[in-house]
Amino acid sequence: METGFAPSSSSPPAATESVLVVSECNQLAWSTAKLVLGEPGRYSPVLFFGPSGCGKSLLMATVASQLRRRCGMRRVQVVTSEQFTNDFTSGLCGRQLPMFRDKYRGVDALLVEDVQFLMGKRSTLNEFRYTIDNLVRRGKQVVLTADRPLSELHGLGKQLVGRLQAGLTAPLLPLDESARRRALQHMLDGSQVRLPADIVEQLAARASGDGRVLSGIAKRLIAHARLSTQPLTWEACWEAVADLVHAVQPVVKIKDIERAVCSVFGLEPGSLQSQSKTRRVSQPRMIAMFLARKYTPAAYKEIGQYFGKRRHSTVIAAQRSVEQWLQENAPLECAGGLPVRELLRHTEAHLQVS
């Protein structure tokens, strides 16, 4: 069982059991979690962020389990932001705030999921901030998750965001192809469904990076395998899951690509449509043109018109340049020397197409 943390077990995994497969898409988050487990309380608060289906809840469950088993913690509280809000409201209305505070402040570790749902709830946010302050001051471990990075969590308030900036933050990206293949194989093995490696690889290549969708694909394949008296062929497998795969394929527009590139490269909206020729803008613009050709049906002329009324030949040249960068995994000056493959991976994660 590939979880990165869980001890090995001689018992077979349950059918379609969720598994945290460590890959490039979650390597930093996995390393951060190991730091937490190695020295609980030293790295606090910790924020894991990423889109739906990237494994945040699974990572939280794994960390909570290991805090109890490996670190011997008895009071590990794992809740959603909705549960925290409901408990606070009930305690406030029922005059039971001391009980509420004992529940959340008298713990060894507090793990709260989906903190983005606290945005705009002023009273709850104040209580939440005081709770985090209390735990961090006493050396307790706080772990949070959100569906977006800190730069997009302004609704939590400057004080709380400031506290999170003082801790550790780590992204989880949509599952990459390697993670999808290994996770799908794990889920099939748990139900004794044997598929040729090339079929699993093709399915993983076509699936989205959402772990929940991958679980649905595995369950569909398991059902078909049990109904069939013959070994499953590629055609039979694809017919069984094609509707699931197509249903979650994102519709990408040029403006979506522009927004994602600007976010990853730290550019102001509209920068890519400007006439600026500085590398800080021109290199991200070239990447945006490359992605527009890859993920949209737009013609060269349409892409050029969108990005500052440029000629179609400019888009062709941009595409060739980015392809050359990818072959060399060239570092880009506009991004402080980060390699182009890493930058593209983060951009595609924003688009949820990786």
Tab-separated table of N, CA and C in Angstrom, residues 107-204:
chain	number	residue	atom	x	y	z
A	107	VAL	N	-6.692	20.219	22.666
A	107	VAL	CA	-6.293	19.083	21.835
A	107	VAL	C	-4.778	19.078	21.645
A	108	ASP	N	-4.283	17.940	21.192
A	108	ASP	CA	-2.874	17.837	20.812
A	108	ASP	C	-2.667	18.317	19.376
A	109	ALA	N	-3.694	18.119	18.557
A	109	ALA	CA	-3.608	18.536	17.157
A	109	ALA	C	-5.008	18.835	16.653
A	110	LEU	N	-5.115	19.899	15.860
A	110	LEU	CA	-6.383	20.290	15.251
A	110	LEU	C	-6.210	20.321	13.740
A	111	LEU	N	-7.030	19.551	13.042
A	111	LEU	CA	-6.987	19.483	11.584
A	111	LEU	C	-8.342	19.925	11.045
A	112	VAL	N	-8.352	20.988	10.254
A	112	VAL	CA	-9.608	21.567	9.746
A	112	VAL	C	-9.570	21.608	8.222
A	113	GLU	N	-10.585	21.039	7.603
A	113	GLU	CA	-10.658	20.994	6.139
A	113	GLU	C	-11.496	22.136	5.583
A	114	ASP	N	-11.108	22.559	4.372
A	114	ASP	CA	-11.882	23.529	3.572
A	114	ASP	C	-12.089	24.857	4.289
A	115	VAL	N	-11.000	25.474	4.732
A	115	VAL	CA	-11.132	26.729	5.466
A	115	VAL	C	-11.645	27.866	4.586
A	116	GLN	N	-11.680	27.679	3.268
A	116	GLN	CA	-12.216	28.739	2.408
A	116	GLN	C	-13.686	29.024	2.712
A	117	PHE	N	-14.380	28.059	3.288
A	117	PHE	CA	-15.798	28.266	3.607
A	117	PHE	C	-16.003	29.163	4.829
A	118	LEU	N	-14.917	29.502	5.510
A	118	LEU	CA	-15.022	30.435	6.638
A	118	LEU	C	-14.996	31.890	6.176
A	119	MET	N	-14.645	32.114	4.927
A	119	MET	CA	-14.510	33.487	4.443
A	119	MET	C	-15.830	34.242	4.578
A	120	GLY	N	-15.750	35.434	5.127
A	120	GLY	CA	-16.925	36.288	5.276
A	120	GLY	C	-17.691	36.076	6.570
A	121	LYS	N	-17.342	35.057	7.346
A	121	LYS	CA	-18.036	34.780	8.610
A	121	LYS	C	-17.235	35.406	9.745
A	122	ARG	N	-17.471	36.657	10.004
A	122	ARG	CA	-16.602	37.445	10.873
A	122	ARG	C	-16.457	36.860	12.278
A	123	SER	N	-17.567	36.569	12.929
A	123	SER	CA	-17.498	36.066	14.312
A	123	SER	C	-16.782	34.721	14.371
A	124	THR	N	-17.114	33.847	13.421
A	124	THR	CA	-16.481	32.531	13.385
A	124	THR	C	-14.989	32.662	13.106
A	125	LEU	N	-14.632	33.574	12.206
A	125	LEU	CA	-13.223	33.779	11.881
A	125	LEU	C	-12.434	34.278	13.086
A	126	ASN	N	-13.043	35.174	13.864
A	126	ASN	CA	-12.369	35.662	15.070
A	126	ASN	C	-12.096	34.514	16.039
A	127	GLU	N	-13.105	33.690	16.267
A	127	GLU	CA	-12.945	32.548	17.166
A	127	GLU	C	-11.916	31.563	16.611
A	128	PHE	N	-11.955	31.364	15.319
A	128	PHE	CA	-11.015	30.447	14.661
A	128	PHE	C	-9.581	30.947	14.824
A	129	ARG	N	-9.386	32.249	14.646
A	129	ARG	CA	-8.059	32.832	14.782
A	129	ARG	C	-7.548	32.700	16.221
A	130	TYR	N	-8.440	32.981	17.196
A	130	TYR	CA	-8.041	32.848	18.604
A	130	TYR	C	-7.690	31.398	18.933
A	131	THR	N	-8.428	30.474	18.341
A	131	THR	CA	-8.160	29.051	18.578
A	131	THR	C	-6.791	28.663	18.047
A	132	ILE	N	-6.484	29.099	16.819
A	132	ILE	CA	-5.180	28.795	16.229
A	132	ILE	C	-4.064	29.425	17.057
A	133	ASP	N	-4.263	30.683	17.453
A	133	ASP	CA	-3.254	31.368	18.278
A	133	ASP	C	-2.981	30.593	19.567
A	134	ASN	N	-4.063	30.145	20.202
A	134	ASN	CA	-3.925	29.415	21.463
A	134	ASN	C	-3.130	28.131	21.272
A	135	LEU	N	-3.444	27.385	20.217
A	135	LEU	CA	-2.777	26.108	19.976
A	135	LEU	C	-1.318	26.298	19.579
A	136	VAL	N	-1.065	27.250	18.683
A	136	VAL	CA	0.311	27.486	18.238
A	136	VAL	C	1.179	27.963	19.398
A	137	ARG	N	0.628	28.815	20.239
A	137	ARG	CA	1.373	29.338	21.387
A	137	ARG	C	1.772	28.215	22.345
A	138	ARG	N	0.934	27.174	22.432
A	138	ARG	CA	1.229	26.059	23.339
A	138	ARG	C	1.959	24.913	22.641
A	139	GLY	N	2.410	25.170	21.410
A	139	GLY	CA	3.200	24.172	20.702
A	139	GLY	C	2.401	23.014	20.146
A	140	LYS	N	1.117	23.215	19.935
A	140	LYS	CA	0.268	22.161	19.383
A	140	LYS	C	0.261	22.249	17.857
A	141	GLN	N	-0.127	21.157	17.226
A	141	GLN	CA	-0.099	21.093	15.766
A	141	GLN	C	-1.434	21.506	15.163
A	142	VAL	N	-1.390	22.428	14.203
A	142	VAL	CA	-2.564	22.858	13.447
A	142	VAL	C	-2.315	22.569	11.969
A	143	VAL	N	-3.250	21.864	11.340
A	143	VAL	CA	-3.156	21.565	9.915
A	143	VAL	C	-4.484	21.945	9.263
A	144	LEU	N	-4.402	22.684	8.164
A	144	LEU	CA	-5.603	23.158	7.466
A	144	LEU	C	-5.525	22.784	5.989
A	145	THR	N	-6.698	22.736	5.346
A	145	THR	CA	-6.727	22.582	3.890
A	145	THR	C	-7.628	23.646	3.285
A	146	ALA	N	-7.355	23.964	2.021
A	146	ALA	CA	-8.178	24.918	1.271
A	146	ALA	C	-8.124	24.529	-0.201
A	147	ASP	N	-9.073	25.032	-0.954
A	147	ASP	CA	-9.110	24.707	-2.381
A	147	ASP	C	-8.384	25.734	-3.234
A	148	ARG	N	-7.666	26.664	-2.580
A	148	ARG	CA	-6.952	27.718	-3.312
A	148	ARG	C	-5.765	28.188	-2.473
A	149	PRO	N	-4.781	28.841	-3.104
A	149	PRO	CA	-3.610	29.313	-2.356
A	149	PRO	C	-3.931	30.503	-1.475
A	150	LEU	N	-3.000	30.845	-0.596
A	150	LEU	CA	-3.190	31.951	0.339
A	150	LEU	C	-3.480	33.263	-0.375
A	151	SER	N	-2.887	33.456	-1.544
A	151	SER	CA	-3.082	34.701	-2.277
A	151	SER	C	-4.530	34.920	-2.684
A	152	GLU	N	-5.334	33.841	-2.650
A	152	GLU	CA	-6.740	33.944	-3.022
A	152	GLU	C	-7.663	33.739	-1.822
A	153	LEU	N	-7.109	33.829	-0.607
A	153	LEU	CA	-7.893	33.632	0.609
A	153	LEU	C	-8.006	34.918	1.427
A	154	HIS	N	-8.051	36.052	0.734
A	154	HIS	CA	-8.123	37.333	1.436
A	154	HIS	C	-9.366	37.433	2.319
A	155	GLY	N	-10.420	36.714	1.955
A	155	GLY	CA	-11.655	36.755	2.727
A	155	GLY	C	-11.511	36.204	4.133
A	156	LEU	N	-10.371	35.571	4.428
A	156	LEU	CA	-10.129	35.087	5.792
A	156	LEU	C	-9.667	36.210	6.712
A	157	GLY	N	-9.344	37.366	6.124
A	157	GLY	CA	-8.883	38.496	6.930
A	157	GLY	C	-7.369	38.553	7.001
A	158	LYS	N	-6.830	39.756	7.067
A	158	LYS	CA	-5.387	39.947	7.058
A	158	LYS	C	-4.693	39.260	8.234
A	159	GLN	N	-5.329	39.291	9.399
A	159	GLN	CA	-4.675	38.714	10.582
A	159	GLN	C	-4.512	37.204	10.466
A	160	LEU	N	-5.563	36.522	10.030
A	160	LEU	CA	-5.482	35.073	9.902
A	160	LEU	C	-4.551	34.681	8.760
A	161	VAL	N	-4.651	35.379	7.634
A	161	VAL	CA	-3.749	35.095	6.514
A	161	VAL	C	-2.303	35.306	6.938
A	162	GLY	N	-2.052	36.355	7.729
A	162	GLY	CA	-0.707	36.603	8.224
A	162	GLY	C	-0.187	35.453	9.070
A	163	ARG	N	-1.041	34.896	9.898
A	163	ARG	CA	-0.637	33.760	10.725
A	163	ARG	C	-0.313	32.534	9.872
A	164	LEU	N	-1.104	32.331	8.818
A	164	LEU	CA	-0.854	31.192	7.935
A	164	LEU	C	0.429	31.393	7.131
A	165	GLN	N	0.721	32.635	6.773
A	165	GLN	CA	1.963	32.924	6.060
A	165	GLN	C	3.180	32.643	6.921
A	166	ALA	N	3.017	32.730	8.226
A	166	ALA	CA	4.126	32.467	9.138
A	166	ALA	C	4.375	30.979	9.331
A	167	GLY	N	3.449	30.157	8.851
A	167	GLY	CA	3.604	28.713	8.967
A	167	GLY	C	4.130	28.118	7.671
A	168	LEU	N	3.680	26.913	7.349
A	168	LEU	CA	4.079	26.227	6.119
A	168	LEU	C	2.875	26.087	5.203
A	169	THR	N	3.069	26.314	3.910
A	169	THR	CA	2.021	26.051	2.930
A	169	THR	C	2.581	25.129	1.863
A	170	ALA	N	1.749	24.228	1.376
A	170	ALA	CA	2.204	23.271	0.369
A	170	ALA	C	1.059	22.944	-0.583
A	171	PRO	N	1.313	22.983	-1.887
A	171	PRO	CA	0.249	22.678	-2.855
A	171	PRO	C	0.113	21.187	-3.138
A	172	LEU	N	-1.101	20.781	-3.449
A	172	LEU	CA	-1.355	19.475	-4.052
A	172	LEU	C	-1.955	19.749	-5.419
A	173	LEU	N	-1.335	19.224	-6.451
A	173	LEU	CA	-1.811	19.421	-7.810
A	173	LEU	C	-2.717	18.248	-8.201
A	174	PRO	N	-3.522	18.418	-9.256
A	174	PRO	CA	-4.298	17.276	-9.756
A	174	PRO	C	-3.370	16.100	-10.043
A	175	LEU	N	-3.848	14.891	-9.857
A	175	LEU	CA	-3.011	13.701	-10.018
A	175	LEU	C	-2.406	13.654	-11.414
A	176	ASP	N	-1.086	13.510	-11.479
A	176	ASP	CA	-0.453	13.392	-12.788
A	176	ASP	C	-0.606	11.957	-13.295
A	177	GLU	N	-0.137	11.723	-14.515
A	177	GLU	CA	-0.388	10.420	-15.148
A	177	GLU	C	0.221	9.271	-14.368
A	178	SER	N	1.406	9.482	-13.830
A	178	SER	CA	2.052	8.427	-13.052
A	178	SER	C	1.231	8.085	-11.814
A	179	ALA	N	0.755	9.108	-11.110
A	179	ALA	CA	-0.051	8.875	-9.907
A	179	ALA	C	-1.369	8.203	-10.265
A	180	ARG	N	-1.976	8.626	-11.374
A	180	ARG	CA	-3.251	8.011	-11.787
A	180	ARG	C	-3.062	6.537	-12.111
A	181	ARG	N	-1.994	6.225	-12.810
A	181	ARG	CA	-1.753	4.824	-13.187
A	181	ARG	C	-1.550	3.956	-11.949
A	182	ARG	N	-0.730	4.406	-11.026
A	182	ARG	CA	-0.438	3.608	-9.834
A	182	ARG	C	-1.652	3.485	-8.927
A	183	ALA	N	-2.431	4.575	-8.797
A	183	ALA	CA	-3.627	4.518	-7.954
A	183	ALA	C	-4.676	3.597	-8.565
A	184	LEU	N	-4.870	3.694	-9.885
A	184	LEU	CA	-5.851	2.825	-10.547
A	184	LEU	C	-5.440	1.367	-10.416
A	185	GLN	N	-4.164	1.084	-10.593
A	185	GLN	CA	-3.683	-0.292	-10.446
A	185	GLN	C	-3.925	-0.802	-9.033
A	186	HIS	N	-3.685	0.055	-8.046
A	186	HIS	CA	-3.909	-0.320	-6.642
A	186	HIS	C	-5.374	-0.679	-6.392
A	187	MET	N	-6.272	0.139	-6.909
A	187	MET	CA	-7.699	-0.110	-6.675
A	187	MET	C	-8.174	-1.382	-7.375
A	188	LEU	N	-7.647	-1.651	-8.553
A	188	LEU	CA	-8.013	-2.877	-9.266
A	188	LEU	C	-7.438	-4.105	-8.560
A	189	ASP	N	-6.196	-3.988	-8.090
A	189	ASP	CA	-5.578	-5.113	-7.376
A	189	ASP	C	-6.380	-5.468	-6.127
A	190	GLY	N	-6.966	-4.450	-5.487
A	190	GLY	CA	-7.748	-4.696	-4.280
A	190	GLY	C	-8.983	-5.524	-4.516
A	191	SER	N	-9.426	-5.591	-5.764
A	191	SER	CA	-10.607	-6.397	-6.105
A	191	SER	C	-10.253	-7.587	-6.986
A	192	GLN	N	-8.964	-7.896	-7.024
A	192	GLN	CA	-8.481	-9.032	-7.810
A	192	GLN	C	-8.892	-8.951	-9.288
A	193	VAL	N	-8.954	-7.721	-9.817
A	193	VAL	CA	-9.219	-7.532	-11.250
A	193	VAL	C	-7.873	-7.372	-11.940
A	194	ARG	N	-7.608	-8.235	-12.890
A	194	ARG	CA	-6.320	-8.206	-13.573
A	194	ARG	C	-6.501	-7.640	-14.978
A	195	LEU	N	-5.867	-6.504	-15.215
A	195	LEU	CA	-5.856	-5.896	-16.540
A	195	LEU	C	-4.423	-5.785	-17.024
A	196	PRO	N	-4.189	-5.943	-18.312
A	196	PRO	CA	-2.834	-5.754	-18.846
A	196	PRO	C	-2.326	-4.354	-18.526
A	197	ALA	N	-1.037	-4.244	-18.279
A	197	ALA	CA	-0.450	-2.966	-17.892
A	197	ALA	C	-0.693	-1.878	-18.927
A	198	ASP	N	-0.705	-2.250	-20.220
A	198	ASP	CA	-0.892	-1.227	-21.247
A	198	ASP	C	-2.304	-0.655	-21.223
A	199	ILE	N	-3.299	-1.453	-20.822
A	199	ILE	CA	-4.667	-0.947	-20.719
A	199	ILE	C	-4.793	0.016	-19.551
A	200	VAL	N	-4.211	-0.348	-18.410
A	200	VAL	CA	-4.222	0.540	-17.244
A	200	VAL	C	-3.535	1.854	-17.594
A	201	GLU	N	-2.427	1.754	-18.319
A	201	GLU	CA	-1.677	2.961	-18.696
A	201	GLU	C	-2.502	3.865	-19.608
A	202	GLN	N	-3.195	3.274	-20.587
A	202	GLN	CA	-4.019	4.073	-21.505
A	202	GLN	C	-5.186	4.737	-20.770
A	203	LEU	N	-5.804	4.012	-19.853
A	203	LEU	CA	-6.920	4.577	-19.090
A	203	LEU	C	-6.437	5.733	-18.220
A	204	ALA	N	-5.284	5.549	-17.585
A	204	ALA	CA	-4.731	6.605	-16.739
A	204	ALA	C	-4.392	7.841	-17.559
